[in-house]
Amino acid sequence: MKITFSKLALMAAVASLSFTAYASDSQYVPGLEGIKGSVLPPPGVYYRGYLANYSADKNEVLPGGSEVNVTALVSRAVWVTPQKILGGDLVLDTLVPIVKTDLRIGGEDIDERTGLGDLYASGLVAWHGERWDTVAGAGWYFSGTGDYDERRFASPGKGYNSLSFTLGGNVKLNKAGDIDLSALGTYEIPKEYGLDEELMIEWGLSKSFGILDAGVVGYNTFETGAGDEKRNAVGLSMAYFSPEYLLGGDVAVYKEYSNKNTFEGNLIRASLNKAF
């Protein structure tokens, strides 16, 4: 493989920059949830598959011609148990991500990798009211389960454990119950010295048309402590669920704006939901 002097110089420059110049220290990807993202189903076993693509070519701290393209296929298994905790349903779930990342800096191909990301498992409690829903819980990203190489910028795995806390709620805004406002917050704490904690909020405002939901979605993220990375996005989403086949799905398109110290681009996401 031929490596030019200019590419070596660019790689050295990238290595000297904070990794958050093009990737957050957090493992969770905002934008996977949107419409009614805080509403969990009744007791049962469920599968949820996500396919997402993030592409961006704007970054205020990297040279012109820099871009990143990330495609992720995430499989999520959810067990809403019959067990009650403080009046809510105990929920256990796990995520298995497969990630492809292509990174260019200054017009040069820096790295491209495809592989298994770090596995995730969590425990949640979900409460349901007549016009509201709430969820809270915690999870863990397991270092060493994903494909990680400290010499590769585009490694699917992060190479460190992370603790994640979740809190969210959904409320029906009208008497008919067909207009919902949902917010889902995630606070992630990387268990590695020098990395930044991050608060991520996903939200959605939707209208139901029978078994079809449509609305506006978005996300906002903020690093805490010494970090000052920020990401903001707004988009549109549509979701459908067939009670006959216990099968559904949704699609969403996000446009980022006013990002700070990171790439700014677009996210396209689709998901498939199946109840068993």
PDB file of C-alpha atoms in Angstrom:
ATOM      1  CA  MET A   1       0.000   0.000   0.000  1.00  0.00           C
ATOM      2  CA  LYS A   2       1.449   3.334  -1.026  1.00  0.00           C
ATOM      3  CA  ILE A   3       1.292   6.036   1.617  1.00  0.00           C
ATOM      4  CA  THR A   4       2.265   9.513   0.535  1.00  0.00           C
ATOM      5  CA  PHE A   5       4.091  12.007   2.715  1.00  0.00           C
ATOM      6  CA  SER A   6       1.015  14.273   2.705  1.00  0.00           C
ATOM      7  CA  LYS A   7      -1.141  11.431   3.994  1.00  0.00           C
ATOM      8  CA  LEU A   8       1.343  10.687   6.764  1.00  0.00           C
ATOM      9  CA  ALA A   9       1.298  14.348   7.721  1.00  0.00           C
ATOM     10  CA  LEU A  10      -2.507  14.378   7.791  1.00  0.00           C
ATOM     11  CA  MET A  11      -2.626  11.233   9.921  1.00  0.00           C
ATOM     12  CA  ALA A  12      -0.164  12.784  12.352  1.00  0.00           C
ATOM     13  CA  ALA A  13      -2.303  15.930  12.500  1.00  0.00           C
ATOM     14  CA  VAL A  14      -5.449  13.918  13.152  1.00  0.00           C
ATOM     15  CA  ALA A  15      -3.704  11.930  15.876  1.00  0.00           C
ATOM     16  CA  SER A  16      -2.781  15.179  17.606  1.00  0.00           C
ATOM     17  CA  LEU A  17      -6.402  16.365  17.579  1.00  0.00           C
ATOM     18  CA  SER A  18      -8.989  15.333  20.116  1.00  0.00           C
ATOM     19  CA  PHE A  19     -10.753  12.173  18.966  1.00  0.00           C
ATOM     20  CA  THR A  20     -14.034  14.066  19.374  1.00  0.00           C
ATOM     21  CA  ALA A  21     -13.105  16.117  16.326  1.00  0.00           C
ATOM     22  CA  TYR A  22     -14.962  13.480  14.361  1.00  0.00           C
ATOM     23  CA  ALA A  23     -16.438  11.000  16.871  1.00  0.00           C
ATOM     24  CA  SER A  24     -18.028  11.420  20.278  1.00  0.00           C
ATOM     25  CA  ASP A  25     -16.621   9.625  23.310  1.00  0.00           C
ATOM     26  CA  SER A  26     -20.120   8.229  23.862  1.00  0.00           C
ATOM     27  CA  GLN A  27     -21.166   4.903  22.372  1.00  0.00           C
ATOM     28  CA  TYR A  28     -24.880   5.643  22.000  1.00  0.00           C
ATOM     29  CA  VAL A  29     -25.981   7.135  18.674  1.00  0.00           C
ATOM     30  CA  PRO A  30     -28.752   9.757  19.032  1.00  0.00           C
ATOM     31  CA  GLY A  31     -31.485   9.586  16.419  1.00  0.00           C
ATOM     32  CA  LEU A  32     -32.199   5.868  16.732  1.00  0.00           C
ATOM     33  CA  GLU A  33     -35.384   6.662  18.653  1.00  0.00           C
ATOM     34  CA  GLY A  34     -37.894   9.374  17.804  1.00  0.00           C
ATOM     35  CA  ILE A  35     -41.685   9.237  17.749  1.00  0.00           C
ATOM     36  CA  LYS A  36     -42.906   7.829  21.093  1.00  0.00           C
ATOM     37  CA  GLY A  37     -39.306   6.877  21.874  1.00  0.00           C
ATOM     38  CA  SER A  38     -40.064   6.676  25.608  1.00  0.00           C
ATOM     39  CA  VAL A  39     -43.013   4.265  25.252  1.00  0.00           C
ATOM     40  CA  LEU A  40     -42.240   0.599  25.889  1.00  0.00           C
ATOM     41  CA  PRO A  41     -44.691  -2.178  24.946  1.00  0.00           C
ATOM     42  CA  PRO A  42     -46.592  -4.524  27.308  1.00  0.00           C
ATOM     43  CA  PRO A  43     -44.983  -7.715  28.673  1.00  0.00           C
ATOM     44  CA  GLY A  44     -43.578  -9.934  25.938  1.00  0.00           C
ATOM     45  CA  VAL A  45     -40.527 -10.552  23.765  1.00  0.00           C
ATOM     46  CA  TYR A  46     -39.659  -8.137  20.963  1.00  0.00           C
ATOM     47  CA  TYR A  47     -37.071  -7.598  18.249  1.00  0.00           C
ATOM     48  CA  ARG A  48     -36.115  -4.166  16.979  1.00  0.00           C
ATOM     49  CA  GLY A  49     -33.634  -3.735  14.140  1.00  0.00           C
ATOM     50  CA  TYR A  50     -32.111  -0.376  13.188  1.00  0.00           C
ATOM     51  CA  LEU A  51     -30.398   0.577   9.948  1.00  0.00           C
ATOM     52  CA  ALA A  52     -28.814   4.026  10.046  1.00  0.00           C
ATOM     53  CA  ASN A  53     -26.498   6.040   7.831  1.00  0.00           C
ATOM     54  CA  TYR A  54     -24.702   9.186   8.952  1.00  0.00           C
ATOM     55  CA  SER A  55     -22.773  11.283   6.435  1.00  0.00           C
ATOM     56  CA  ALA A  56     -21.054  14.614   6.980  1.00  0.00           C
ATOM     57  CA  ASP A  57     -18.461  16.791   5.219  1.00  0.00           C
ATOM     58  CA  LYS A  58     -18.513  19.876   7.439  1.00  0.00           C
ATOM     59  CA  ASN A  59     -16.186  20.167  10.419  1.00  0.00           C
ATOM     60  CA  GLU A  60     -14.895  23.449  11.838  1.00  0.00           C
ATOM     61  CA  VAL A  61     -11.736  21.931  13.359  1.00  0.00           C
ATOM     62  CA  LEU A  62     -10.574  19.769  10.427  1.00  0.00           C
ATOM     63  CA  PRO A  63      -9.131  20.829   7.035  1.00  0.00           C
ATOM     64  CA  GLY A  64     -11.321  21.147   3.937  1.00  0.00           C
ATOM     65  CA  GLY A  65     -12.098  17.913   2.125  1.00  0.00           C
ATOM     66  CA  SER A  66     -12.718  16.060   5.398  1.00  0.00           C
ATOM     67  CA  GLU A  67     -15.742  13.776   5.615  1.00  0.00           C
ATOM     68  CA  VAL A  68     -17.104  10.789   7.468  1.00  0.00           C
ATOM     69  CA  ASN A  69     -19.647   8.166   6.456  1.00  0.00           C
ATOM     70  CA  VAL A  70     -20.979   5.692   9.014  1.00  0.00           C
ATOM     71  CA  THR A  71     -23.480   2.912   8.369  1.00  0.00           C
ATOM     72  CA  ALA A  72     -24.764   0.853  11.297  1.00  0.00           C
ATOM     73  CA  LEU A  73     -26.988  -2.200  11.538  1.00  0.00           C
ATOM     74  CA  VAL A  74     -28.131  -2.683  15.123  1.00  0.00           C
ATOM     75  CA  SER A  75     -30.118  -5.645  16.432  1.00  0.00           C
ATOM     76  CA  ARG A  76     -31.967  -5.157  19.706  1.00  0.00           C
ATOM     77  CA  ALA A  77     -33.680  -7.893  21.734  1.00  0.00           C
ATOM     78  CA  VAL A  78     -36.187  -6.692  24.341  1.00  0.00           C
ATOM     79  CA  TRP A  79     -37.867  -8.725  27.073  1.00  0.00           C
ATOM     80  CA  VAL A  80     -40.614  -6.881  28.925  1.00  0.00           C
ATOM     81  CA  THR A  81     -40.974  -9.230  31.878  1.00  0.00           C
ATOM     82  CA  PRO A  82     -44.124  -9.763  33.971  1.00  0.00           C
ATOM     83  CA  GLN A  83     -42.085  -8.741  37.019  1.00  0.00           C
ATOM     84  CA  LYS A  84     -43.156  -5.473  38.670  1.00  0.00           C
ATOM     85  CA  ILE A  85     -40.766  -2.999  40.323  1.00  0.00           C
ATOM     86  CA  LEU A  86     -42.296   0.015  42.097  1.00  0.00           C
ATOM     87  CA  GLY A  87     -45.429  -0.554  40.023  1.00  0.00           C
ATOM     88  CA  GLY A  88     -43.585  -0.589  36.694  1.00  0.00           C
ATOM     89  CA  ASP A  89     -42.599  -3.345  34.248  1.00  0.00           C
ATOM     90  CA  LEU A  90     -39.055  -4.714  34.509  1.00  0.00           C
ATOM     91  CA  VAL A  91     -37.420  -4.640  31.053  1.00  0.00           C
ATOM     92  CA  LEU A  92     -34.193  -6.362  29.963  1.00  0.00           C
ATOM     93  CA  ASP A  93     -32.596  -5.651  26.609  1.00  0.00           C
ATOM     94  CA  THR A  94     -29.377  -6.040  24.676  1.00  0.00           C
ATOM     95  CA  LEU A  95     -27.881  -4.436  21.555  1.00  0.00           C
ATOM     96  CA  VAL A  96     -25.576  -5.981  18.946  1.00  0.00           C
ATOM     97  CA  PRO A  97     -24.165  -3.352  16.505  1.00  0.00           C
ATOM     98  CA  ILE A  98     -22.349  -3.887  13.221  1.00  0.00           C
ATOM     99  CA  VAL A  99     -20.666  -0.678  12.049  1.00  0.00           C
ATOM    100  CA  LYS A 100     -18.925   0.464   8.861  1.00  0.00           C
ATOM    101  CA  THR A 101     -16.936   3.727   9.042  1.00  0.00           C
ATOM    102  CA  ASP A 102     -15.157   5.544   6.220  1.00  0.00           C
ATOM    103  CA  LEU A 103     -13.031   8.557   7.228  1.00  0.00           C
ATOM    104  CA  ARG A 104     -11.370  11.107   4.954  1.00  0.00           C
ATOM    105  CA  ILE A 105      -9.280  14.028   6.198  1.00  0.00           C
ATOM    106  CA  GLY A 106      -8.183  16.816   3.855  1.00  0.00           C
ATOM    107  CA  GLY A 107      -9.285  14.790   0.833  1.00  0.00           C
ATOM    108  CA  GLU A 108      -7.146  11.778   1.838  1.00  0.00           C
ATOM    109  CA  ASP A 109      -8.557   8.361   2.763  1.00  0.00           C
ATOM    110  CA  ILE A 110      -7.465   7.915   6.374  1.00  0.00           C
ATOM    111  CA  ASP A 111      -9.262   4.734   7.434  1.00  0.00           C
ATOM    112  CA  GLU A 112     -12.159   2.412   6.613  1.00  0.00           C
ATOM    113  CA  ARG A 113     -13.354  -0.400   8.859  1.00  0.00           C
ATOM    114  CA  THR A 114     -16.365  -2.718   9.130  1.00  0.00           C
ATOM    115  CA  GLY A 115     -16.985  -4.909  12.139  1.00  0.00           C
ATOM    116  CA  LEU A 116     -18.741  -5.622  15.385  1.00  0.00           C
ATOM    117  CA  GLY A 117     -19.240  -2.743  17.807  1.00  0.00           C
ATOM    118  CA  ASP A 118     -19.218  -3.109  21.581  1.00  0.00           C
ATOM    119  CA  LEU A 119     -22.159  -5.085  22.974  1.00  0.00           C
ATOM    120  CA  TYR A 120     -24.653  -3.384  25.283  1.00  0.00           C
ATOM    121  CA  ALA A 121     -27.067  -4.660  27.934  1.00  0.00           C
ATOM    122  CA  SER A 122     -29.456  -2.755  30.172  1.00  0.00           C
ATOM    123  CA  GLY A 123     -32.215  -3.006  32.714  1.00  0.00           C
ATOM    124  CA  LEU A 124     -35.167  -0.630  32.626  1.00  0.00           C
ATOM    125  CA  VAL A 125     -38.431   0.007  34.441  1.00  0.00           C
ATOM    126  CA  ALA A 126     -41.426   1.229  32.421  1.00  0.00           C
ATOM    127  CA  TRP A 127     -44.549   2.811  33.881  1.00  0.00           C
ATOM    128  CA  HIS A 128     -47.810   3.448  32.024  1.00  0.00           C
ATOM    129  CA  GLY A 129     -50.690   5.794  32.807  1.00  0.00           C
ATOM    130  CA  GLU A 130     -53.866   6.674  30.980  1.00  0.00           C
ATOM    131  CA  ARG A 131     -52.206   9.583  29.166  1.00  0.00           C
ATOM    132  CA  TRP A 132     -48.531   9.190  30.002  1.00  0.00           C
ATOM    133  CA  ASP A 133     -45.587   6.762  29.939  1.00  0.00           C
ATOM    134  CA  THR A 134     -42.240   6.881  31.738  1.00  0.00           C
ATOM    135  CA  VAL A 135     -39.059   4.815  31.509  1.00  0.00           C
ATOM    136  CA  ALA A 136     -35.863   4.799  33.596  1.00  0.00           C
ATOM    137  CA  GLY A 137     -32.863   2.513  33.817  1.00  0.00           C
ATOM    138  CA  ALA A 138     -29.156   1.911  33.338  1.00  0.00           C
ATOM    139  CA  GLY A 139     -26.926  -0.077  30.988  1.00  0.00           C
ATOM    140  CA  TRP A 140     -23.320  -1.013  30.231  1.00  0.00           C
ATOM    141  CA  TYR A 141     -21.193  -1.112  27.070  1.00  0.00           C
ATOM    142  CA  PHE A 142     -18.747  -4.016  27.299  1.00  0.00           C
ATOM    143  CA  SER A 143     -15.184  -3.267  26.208  1.00  0.00           C
ATOM    144  CA  GLY A 144     -13.453  -6.061  24.345  1.00  0.00           C
ATOM    145  CA  THR A 145     -16.630  -7.408  22.741  1.00  0.00           C
ATOM    146  CA  GLY A 146     -16.257  -5.216  19.656  1.00  0.00           C
ATOM    147  CA  ASP A 147     -13.615  -4.948  16.944  1.00  0.00           C
ATOM    148  CA  TYR A 148     -11.098  -2.437  18.298  1.00  0.00           C
ATOM    149  CA  ASP A 149      -7.586  -1.522  17.179  1.00  0.00           C
ATOM    150  CA  GLU A 150      -5.932   1.472  18.846  1.00  0.00           C
ATOM    151  CA  ARG A 151      -4.009   2.147  15.612  1.00  0.00           C
ATOM    152  CA  ARG A 152      -7.220   2.511  13.564  1.00  0.00           C
ATOM    153  CA  PHE A 153      -9.365   5.650  13.707  1.00  0.00           C
ATOM    154  CA  ALA A 154     -12.433   3.871  12.280  1.00  0.00           C
ATOM    155  CA  SER A 155     -12.540   0.923  14.688  1.00  0.00           C
ATOM    156  CA  PRO A 156     -16.171  -0.189  15.305  1.00  0.00           C
ATOM    157  CA  GLY A 157     -15.425  -0.855  18.974  1.00  0.00           C
ATOM    158  CA  LYS A 158     -14.426   1.925  21.356  1.00  0.00           C
ATOM    159  CA  GLY A 159     -11.940   0.001  23.477  1.00  0.00           C
ATOM    160  CA  TYR A 160     -13.393   1.078  26.827  1.00  0.00           C
ATOM    161  CA  ASN A 161     -16.422   0.373  29.007  1.00  0.00           C
ATOM    162  CA  SER A 162     -19.224   2.915  29.348  1.00  0.00           C
ATOM    163  CA  LEU A 163     -22.008   3.337  31.889  1.00  0.00           C
ATOM    164  CA  SER A 164     -25.290   4.680  30.539  1.00  0.00           C
ATOM    165  CA  PHE A 165     -28.356   6.078  32.343  1.00  0.00           C
ATOM    166  CA  THR A 166     -31.754   6.478  30.663  1.00  0.00           C
ATOM    167  CA  LEU A 167     -34.761   8.599  31.643  1.00  0.00           C
ATOM    168  CA  GLY A 168     -37.703   9.495  29.439  1.00  0.00           C
ATOM    169  CA  GLY A 169     -41.376  10.273  29.244  1.00  0.00           C
ATOM    170  CA  ASN A 170     -44.277  10.511  26.829  1.00  0.00           C
ATOM    171  CA  VAL A 171     -47.480  12.492  27.271  1.00  0.00           C
ATOM    172  CA  LYS A 172     -50.675  12.701  25.229  1.00  0.00           C
ATOM    173  CA  LEU A 173     -51.381  16.378  24.671  1.00  0.00           C
ATOM    174  CA  ASN A 174     -55.079  16.243  23.802  1.00  0.00           C
ATOM    175  CA  LYS A 175     -58.213  14.514  25.028  1.00  0.00           C
ATOM    176  CA  ALA A 176     -58.443  12.349  21.911  1.00  0.00           C
ATOM    177  CA  GLY A 177     -54.985  10.981  22.711  1.00  0.00           C
ATOM    178  CA  ASP A 178     -53.707  11.214  19.149  1.00  0.00           C
ATOM    179  CA  ILE A 179     -51.029  13.885  19.697  1.00  0.00           C
ATOM    180  CA  ASP A 180     -47.922  12.785  21.622  1.00  0.00           C
ATOM    181  CA  LEU A 181     -44.858  14.594  22.926  1.00  0.00           C
ATOM    182  CA  SER A 182     -41.934  12.334  23.831  1.00  0.00           C
ATOM    183  CA  ALA A 183     -38.458  12.979  25.230  1.00  0.00           C
ATOM    184  CA  LEU A 184     -35.765  10.396  25.947  1.00  0.00           C
ATOM    185  CA  GLY A 185     -32.589  11.351  27.771  1.00  0.00           C
ATOM    186  CA  THR A 186     -29.354   9.341  27.877  1.00  0.00           C
ATOM    187  CA  TYR A 187     -26.378  10.224  30.052  1.00  0.00           C
ATOM    188  CA  GLU A 188     -23.228   8.277  29.246  1.00  0.00           C
ATOM    189  CA  ILE A 189     -20.083   7.998  31.355  1.00  0.00           C
ATOM    190  CA  PRO A 190     -17.041   6.503  29.561  1.00  0.00           C
ATOM    191  CA  LYS A 191     -14.928   4.537  32.049  1.00  0.00           C
ATOM    192  CA  GLU A 192     -11.614   5.796  30.741  1.00  0.00           C
ATOM    193  CA  TYR A 193      -9.456   8.657  32.017  1.00  0.00           C
ATOM    194  CA  GLY A 194      -9.623  11.833  29.947  1.00  0.00           C
ATOM    195  CA  LEU A 195     -12.863  11.070  28.109  1.00  0.00           C
ATOM    196  CA  ASP A 196     -15.927  13.288  28.311  1.00  0.00           C
ATOM    197  CA  GLU A 197     -19.342  12.432  29.684  1.00  0.00           C
ATOM    198  CA  GLU A 198     -22.298  13.381  27.517  1.00  0.00           C
ATOM    199  CA  LEU A 199     -26.009  14.158  27.823  1.00  0.00           C
ATOM    200  CA  MET A 200     -28.107  13.178  24.781  1.00  0.00           C
ATOM    201  CA  ILE A 201     -31.786  14.080  24.397  1.00  0.00           C
ATOM    202  CA  GLU A 202     -34.041  12.691  21.663  1.00  0.00           C
ATOM    203  CA  TRP A 203     -37.523  14.098  21.199  1.00  0.00           C
ATOM    204  CA  GLY A 204     -40.559  13.727  19.003  1.00  0.00           C
ATOM    205  CA  LEU A 205     -43.908  15.460  18.478  1.00  0.00           C
ATOM    206  CA  SER A 206     -46.332  13.248  16.571  1.00  0.00           C
ATOM    207  CA  LYS A 207     -49.914  12.835  15.371  1.00  0.00           C
ATOM    208  CA  SER A 208     -51.603   9.449  15.098  1.00  0.00           C
ATOM    209  CA  PHE A 209     -53.722   8.508  12.120  1.00  0.00           C
ATOM    210  CA  GLY A 210     -54.970   5.122  13.242  1.00  0.00           C
ATOM    211  CA  ILE A 211     -52.023   2.720  12.966  1.00  0.00           C
ATOM    212  CA  LEU A 212     -49.852   5.385  11.308  1.00  0.00           C
ATOM    213  CA  ASP A 213     -47.865   8.038  13.227  1.00  0.00           C
ATOM    214  CA  ALA A 214     -46.152  11.042  11.666  1.00  0.00           C
ATOM    215  CA  GLY A 215     -44.290  13.934  13.211  1.00  0.00           C
ATOM    216  CA  VAL A 216     -41.242  16.048  13.880  1.00  0.00           C
ATOM    217  CA  VAL A 217     -38.215  14.540  15.628  1.00  0.00           C
ATOM    218  CA  GLY A 218     -34.827  15.776  16.763  1.00  0.00           C
ATOM    219  CA  TYR A 219     -31.870  15.365  19.075  1.00  0.00           C
ATOM    220  CA  ASN A 220     -29.568  17.607  21.096  1.00  0.00           C
ATOM    221  CA  THR A 221     -26.322  16.495  22.749  1.00  0.00           C
ATOM    222  CA  PHE A 222     -23.968  18.241  25.173  1.00  0.00           C
ATOM    223  CA  GLU A 223     -20.633  17.119  26.555  1.00  0.00           C
ATOM    224  CA  THR A 224     -20.169  17.889  30.233  1.00  0.00           C
ATOM    225  CA  GLY A 225     -17.034  18.630  32.216  1.00  0.00           C
ATOM    226  CA  ALA A 226     -14.073  19.754  30.096  1.00  0.00           C
ATOM    227  CA  GLY A 227     -15.706  18.760  26.790  1.00  0.00           C
ATOM    228  CA  ASP A 228     -17.650  21.283  24.729  1.00  0.00           C
ATOM    229  CA  GLU A 229     -18.879  19.206  21.767  1.00  0.00           C
ATOM    230  CA  LYS A 230     -22.500  19.910  20.801  1.00  0.00           C
ATOM    231  CA  ARG A 231     -24.795  18.316  18.224  1.00  0.00           C
ATOM    232  CA  ASN A 232     -28.264  19.482  17.221  1.00  0.00           C
ATOM    233  CA  ALA A 233     -30.649  17.975  14.674  1.00  0.00           C
ATOM    234  CA  VAL A 234     -34.248  18.198  13.534  1.00  0.00           C
ATOM    235  CA  GLY A 235     -36.126  15.977  11.121  1.00  0.00           C
ATOM    236  CA  LEU A 236     -39.267  14.151  10.081  1.00  0.00           C
ATOM    237  CA  SER A 237     -40.399  10.642  10.939  1.00  0.00           C
ATOM    238  CA  MET A 238     -43.210   8.239  10.078  1.00  0.00           C
ATOM    239  CA  ALA A 239     -44.089   5.005  11.902  1.00  0.00           C
ATOM    240  CA  TYR A 240     -46.491   2.133  11.221  1.00  0.00           C
ATOM    241  CA  PHE A 241     -47.581  -0.945  13.174  1.00  0.00           C
ATOM    242  CA  SER A 242     -49.836  -3.796  12.074  1.00  0.00           C
ATOM    243  CA  PRO A 243     -51.715  -5.392  15.011  1.00  0.00           C
ATOM    244  CA  GLU A 244     -52.639  -8.333  12.760  1.00  0.00           C
ATOM    245  CA  TYR A 245     -49.026  -9.304  12.048  1.00  0.00           C
ATOM    246  CA  LEU A 246     -47.470  -7.810  15.196  1.00  0.00           C
ATOM    247  CA  LEU A 247     -45.041  -6.095  12.846  1.00  0.00           C
ATOM    248  CA  GLY A 248     -44.108  -2.466  12.353  1.00  0.00           C
ATOM    249  CA  GLY A 249     -41.439  -0.046  11.309  1.00  0.00           C
ATOM    250  CA  ASP A 250     -40.482   3.585  11.036  1.00  0.00           C
ATOM    251  CA  VAL A 251     -38.267   5.851   8.976  1.00  0.00           C
ATOM    252  CA  ALA A 252     -36.703   9.202   9.811  1.00  0.00           C
ATOM    253  CA  VAL A 253     -34.471  11.826   8.213  1.00  0.00           C
ATOM    254  CA  TYR A 254     -32.446  14.266  10.349  1.00  0.00           C
ATOM    255  CA  LYS A 255     -30.535  17.424   9.422  1.00  0.00           C
ATOM    256  CA  GLU A 256     -27.890  18.617  11.873  1.00  0.00           C
ATOM    257  CA  TYR A 257     -27.315  22.325  12.582  1.00  0.00           C
ATOM    258  CA  SER A 258     -25.138  24.478  14.844  1.00  0.00           C
ATOM    259  CA  ASN A 259     -22.804  21.631  15.789  1.00  0.00           C
ATOM    260  CA  LYS A 260     -19.610  22.435  17.665  1.00  0.00           C
ATOM    261  CA  ASN A 261     -16.233  20.642  17.601  1.00  0.00           C
ATOM    262  CA  THR A 262     -17.534  17.745  15.539  1.00  0.00           C
ATOM    263  CA  PHE A 263     -18.808  16.896  12.081  1.00  0.00           C
ATOM    264  CA  GLU A 264     -22.155  18.307  10.943  1.00  0.00           C
ATOM    265  CA  GLY A 265     -24.250  16.268   8.525  1.00  0.00           C
ATOM    266  CA  ASN A 266     -27.358  14.178   7.926  1.00  0.00           C
ATOM    267  CA  LEU A 267     -28.773  11.013   9.468  1.00  0.00           C
ATOM    268  CA  ILE A 268     -31.144   8.608   7.727  1.00  0.00           C
ATOM    269  CA  ARG A 269     -32.630   5.850   9.860  1.00  0.00           C
ATOM    270  CA  ALA A 270     -35.093   2.993   9.383  1.00  0.00           C
ATOM    271  CA  SER A 271     -36.217   0.403  11.909  1.00  0.00           C
ATOM    272  CA  LEU A 272     -38.179  -2.842  11.944  1.00  0.00           C
ATOM    273  CA  ASN A 273     -40.215  -3.962  14.970  1.00  0.00           C
ATOM    274  CA  LYS A 274     -41.544  -7.451  15.619  1.00  0.00           C
ATOM    275  CA  ALA A 275     -43.503  -8.786  18.606  1.00  0.00           C
ATOM    276  CA  PHE A 276     -43.433 -12.509  19.421  1.00  0.00           C
TER     277      PHE A 276
END
